[in-house]
Short mmCIF file of N, CA and C in Angstrom, two decimals:
data_model
loop_
_atom_site.label_atom_id
_atom_site.label_comp_id
_atom_site.label_asym_id
_atom_site.label_seq_id
_atom_site.Cartn_x
_atom_site.Cartn_y
_atom_site.Cartn_z
N MET A 1 -6.88 25.54 6.14
CA MET A 1 -6.06 24.57 5.87
C MET A 1 -5.97 23.66 7.44
N LYS A 2 -5.96 22.42 7.18
CA LYS A 2 -5.92 21.74 8.50
C LYS A 2 -4.80 20.91 8.43
N ILE A 3 -3.63 20.73 9.10
CA ILE A 3 -2.41 20.05 9.09
C ILE A 3 -2.33 18.84 10.19
N ALA A 4 -2.18 17.77 9.96
CA ALA A 4 -2.19 16.91 11.17
C ALA A 4 -0.53 16.52 11.31
N LEU A 5 -0.26 16.51 12.87
CA LEU A 5 1.14 16.31 13.02
C LEU A 5 1.58 15.11 14.12
N VAL A 6 2.30 14.13 13.19
CA VAL A 6 2.33 12.84 14.27
C VAL A 6 4.02 13.01 14.71
N GLY A 7 3.65 12.46 16.05
CA GLY A 7 5.32 12.08 16.39
C GLY A 7 5.64 12.94 17.59
N ASP A 8 6.90 13.01 17.89
CA ASP A 8 7.29 13.45 19.24
C ASP A 8 6.64 14.93 19.49
N ARG A 9 6.05 14.89 20.81
CA ARG A 9 5.49 16.14 21.11
C ARG A 9 6.27 17.41 21.03
N SER A 10 7.58 17.28 21.84
CA SER A 10 8.58 18.53 21.50
C SER A 10 8.66 19.20 20.22
N PHE A 11 8.58 18.42 19.30
CA PHE A 11 9.06 18.83 17.56
C PHE A 11 7.79 19.17 17.45
N LYS A 12 6.66 18.56 17.73
CA LYS A 12 5.17 19.34 17.06
C LYS A 12 5.03 20.83 17.87
N THR A 13 5.53 20.97 19.25
CA THR A 13 5.35 22.35 19.42
C THR A 13 6.09 23.13 18.81
N LEU A 14 7.54 22.85 18.64
CA LEU A 14 8.34 23.67 17.92
C LEU A 14 7.65 24.03 16.63
N LEU A 15 7.23 23.21 15.78
CA LEU A 15 6.62 23.29 14.58
C LEU A 15 5.41 24.32 14.52
N LYS A 16 4.57 23.89 15.51
CA LYS A 16 3.31 24.73 15.55
C LYS A 16 3.73 26.27 15.87
N LYS A 17 4.55 26.59 16.85
CA LYS A 17 5.04 27.64 17.03
C LYS A 17 5.39 28.39 15.43
N ASN A 18 6.24 27.80 14.45
CA ASN A 18 6.60 28.26 13.67
C ASN A 18 5.44 28.18 12.33
N LEU A 19 4.71 27.46 12.68
CA LEU A 19 3.50 27.48 11.76
C LEU A 19 2.26 27.98 11.89
N ASN A 20 2.11 28.78 13.13
CA ASN A 20 1.10 29.61 13.16
C ASN A 20 0.90 30.50 12.74
N LYS A 21 1.93 31.24 12.05
CA LYS A 21 1.81 32.37 11.43
C LYS A 21 1.15 31.92 10.13
N LEU A 22 0.63 30.86 9.76
CA LEU A 22 0.07 30.56 8.40
C LEU A 22 -1.62 30.31 8.80
N ASN A 23 -2.04 30.55 10.14
CA ASN A 23 -3.02 30.54 10.51
C ASN A 23 -3.93 29.09 9.94
N CYS A 24 -3.34 28.30 10.51
CA CYS A 24 -3.78 26.95 10.29
C CYS A 24 -4.26 26.15 11.37
N GLU A 25 -5.22 24.98 11.18
CA GLU A 25 -5.80 24.39 12.29
C GLU A 25 -5.00 22.70 12.26
N PHE A 26 -4.81 22.65 13.81
CA PHE A 26 -3.73 21.50 13.68
C PHE A 26 -4.63 20.41 14.44
N ILE A 27 -4.23 19.29 13.89
CA ILE A 27 -4.91 18.14 14.13
C ILE A 27 -3.51 17.19 14.71
N PHE A 28 -3.40 17.10 16.31
CA PHE A 28 -2.29 16.42 16.82
C PHE A 28 -2.65 15.10 17.28
N LEU A 29 -2.15 14.29 16.77
CA LEU A 29 -2.16 12.86 16.68
C LEU A 29 -0.94 12.15 17.35
N ASP A 30 -0.79 10.97 17.94
CA ASP A 30 0.55 10.32 18.28
C ASP A 30 0.29 8.97 17.65
N GLU A 31 1.27 8.34 17.94
CA GLU A 31 1.21 7.04 17.61
C GLU A 31 0.21 6.03 17.62
N LEU A 32 -0.36 6.11 18.96
CA LEU A 32 -1.23 5.35 19.52
C LEU A 32 -2.79 5.62 18.79
N THR A 33 -2.88 6.76 18.22
CA THR A 33 -4.19 7.16 17.60
C THR A 33 -3.85 7.57 16.36
N PHE A 34 -2.89 6.97 15.48
CA PHE A 34 -2.39 6.88 14.02
C PHE A 34 -3.65 6.65 13.34
N ASN A 35 -4.33 5.67 13.55
CA ASN A 35 -5.39 5.11 12.58
C ASN A 35 -6.61 5.82 12.51
N ILE A 36 -6.45 6.87 13.43
CA ILE A 36 -7.52 7.94 13.48
C ILE A 36 -7.42 8.68 12.21
N LEU A 37 -6.27 9.03 11.46
CA LEU A 37 -6.31 9.69 10.48
C LEU A 37 -7.18 9.19 9.16
N MET A 38 -7.95 7.93 9.27
CA MET A 38 -8.89 7.91 8.07
C MET A 38 -10.29 8.24 8.31
N GLU A 39 -10.54 8.74 9.49
CA GLU A 39 -11.67 9.44 10.13
C GLU A 39 -11.59 11.02 9.78
N LYS A 40 -10.13 11.41 9.89
CA LYS A 40 -10.14 12.74 9.90
C LYS A 40 -9.95 13.38 8.57
N SER A 41 -10.43 14.81 8.26
CA SER A 41 -9.94 15.39 7.04
C SER A 41 -8.89 16.71 7.24
N PHE A 42 -7.53 16.22 6.61
CA PHE A 42 -6.81 17.35 6.60
C PHE A 42 -6.20 17.81 5.27
N ASP A 43 -5.36 18.82 5.14
CA ASP A 43 -4.61 18.79 3.68
C ASP A 43 -3.10 18.46 3.77
N ILE A 44 -2.51 18.32 4.90
CA ILE A 44 -1.17 17.89 4.93
C ILE A 44 -1.20 17.26 6.18
N LEU A 45 -0.22 16.21 6.02
CA LEU A 45 0.12 15.35 7.27
C LEU A 45 1.88 15.53 7.39
N ILE A 46 2.38 15.82 8.65
CA ILE A 46 3.66 15.86 9.07
C ILE A 46 4.05 14.88 9.92
N VAL A 47 4.88 14.01 9.82
CA VAL A 47 5.05 12.68 10.82
C VAL A 47 6.73 13.11 11.01
N ILE A 48 6.72 13.30 11.89
CA ILE A 48 8.19 13.54 12.73
C ILE A 48 8.43 12.35 13.60
N ASN A 49 9.95 11.97 13.50
CA ASN A 49 10.05 10.77 14.49
C ASN A 49 9.71 9.51 14.78
N TYR A 50 8.78 9.23 13.70
CA TYR A 50 7.89 8.00 13.73
C TYR A 50 8.71 6.82 13.51
N PHE A 51 8.95 6.10 15.00
CA PHE A 51 10.00 4.94 14.66
C PHE A 51 9.44 3.45 14.53
N LYS A 52 8.16 3.27 14.13
CA LYS A 52 7.58 2.20 14.13
C LYS A 52 7.27 2.10 12.58
N ASN A 53 7.16 0.68 11.98
CA ASN A 53 6.85 0.70 10.62
C ASN A 53 5.44 1.21 10.29
N ILE A 54 5.17 1.90 9.31
CA ILE A 54 3.72 2.58 8.80
C ILE A 54 3.23 1.39 8.05
N PRO A 55 2.07 1.30 8.53
CA PRO A 55 1.15 0.35 8.04
C PRO A 55 0.48 0.48 6.55
N GLY A 56 0.39 -0.51 5.83
CA GLY A 56 0.15 -0.33 4.41
C GLY A 56 -1.07 0.82 3.84
N ASN A 57 -2.02 0.44 4.76
CA ASN A 57 -3.40 1.20 4.48
C ASN A 57 -3.05 2.41 4.69
N ILE A 58 -2.01 2.89 5.44
CA ILE A 58 -2.00 4.47 5.66
C ILE A 58 -1.25 4.88 4.45
N ILE A 59 -0.35 3.98 3.95
CA ILE A 59 0.42 4.51 2.72
C ILE A 59 -0.56 4.68 1.70
N GLU A 60 -1.52 3.67 1.41
CA GLU A 60 -2.61 3.84 0.39
C GLU A 60 -3.15 4.93 0.62
N TYR A 61 -3.48 5.27 1.68
CA TYR A 61 -4.66 6.78 2.26
C TYR A 61 -3.49 7.96 1.51
N PHE A 62 -2.51 7.81 1.75
CA PHE A 62 -1.54 9.29 1.09
C PHE A 62 -1.47 9.38 -0.22
N LYS A 63 -1.77 8.06 -0.88
CA LYS A 63 -1.90 8.15 -2.36
C LYS A 63 -2.96 8.75 -2.96
N GLY A 64 -4.07 8.84 -2.14
CA GLY A 64 -5.41 9.45 -2.53
C GLY A 64 -5.55 10.96 -2.42
N GLY A 65 -3.86 11.56 -2.27
CA GLY A 65 -4.23 13.26 -2.52
C GLY A 65 -3.72 14.03 -1.48
N VAL A 66 -3.23 13.36 -0.06
CA VAL A 66 -3.12 13.89 0.88
C VAL A 66 -1.65 14.15 0.89
N PHE A 67 -1.13 15.52 1.09
CA PHE A 67 0.30 15.59 1.04
C PHE A 67 1.00 15.33 2.38
N ALA A 68 2.13 14.67 2.18
CA ALA A 68 2.87 14.13 3.58
C ALA A 68 4.12 14.46 3.38
N ILE A 69 4.65 15.00 4.81
CA ILE A 69 5.96 15.32 4.94
C ILE A 69 6.43 14.53 6.08
N TYR A 70 7.39 13.70 5.54
CA TYR A 70 8.11 12.84 6.82
C TYR A 70 9.56 13.46 7.30
N ILE A 71 9.59 13.49 8.69
CA ILE A 71 10.88 14.13 9.07
C ILE A 71 11.29 12.82 9.88
N ILE A 72 12.05 12.20 9.37
CA ILE A 72 12.84 10.87 10.02
C ILE A 72 13.93 11.22 10.94
N LEU A 73 14.18 10.98 12.10
CA LEU A 73 15.41 11.63 13.03
C LEU A 73 16.28 10.05 13.10
N ASP A 74 15.61 8.68 12.76
CA ASP A 74 16.46 7.61 12.98
C ASP A 74 15.89 7.05 11.65
N VAL A 75 16.57 6.92 10.78
CA VAL A 75 16.34 6.30 9.61
C VAL A 75 16.53 4.78 9.76
N GLU A 76 17.28 4.13 10.81
CA GLU A 76 17.37 2.55 10.70
C GLU A 76 16.38 1.89 11.24
N THR A 77 15.40 2.50 11.86
CA THR A 77 13.97 1.98 12.50
C THR A 77 13.01 2.12 11.85
N VAL A 78 13.09 2.83 10.51
CA VAL A 78 11.85 3.35 9.67
C VAL A 78 11.76 2.38 8.47
N TYR A 79 10.71 1.36 8.54
CA TYR A 79 10.62 0.70 7.65
C TYR A 79 9.39 1.05 6.45
N TYR A 80 9.36 0.88 5.34
CA TYR A 80 8.51 1.31 4.11
C TYR A 80 7.71 -0.13 3.59
#
């Protein structure tokens, strides 16, 4: 199973430590390389602390069967 983590590195490190028990392969992305999601193959996307608006093409990609988890720490700055 491949898991993509997007967001603050400190939270990604914490999550990776806890999720390593699942024997998963992690794809680490940040806001600057968010568009690379279109080229990667993964089963689960976890977005942590993503402050910028999420591009519409990314939302459409999620509808294609990718399981996405959003952990929003600052709701006022996130737009859908």
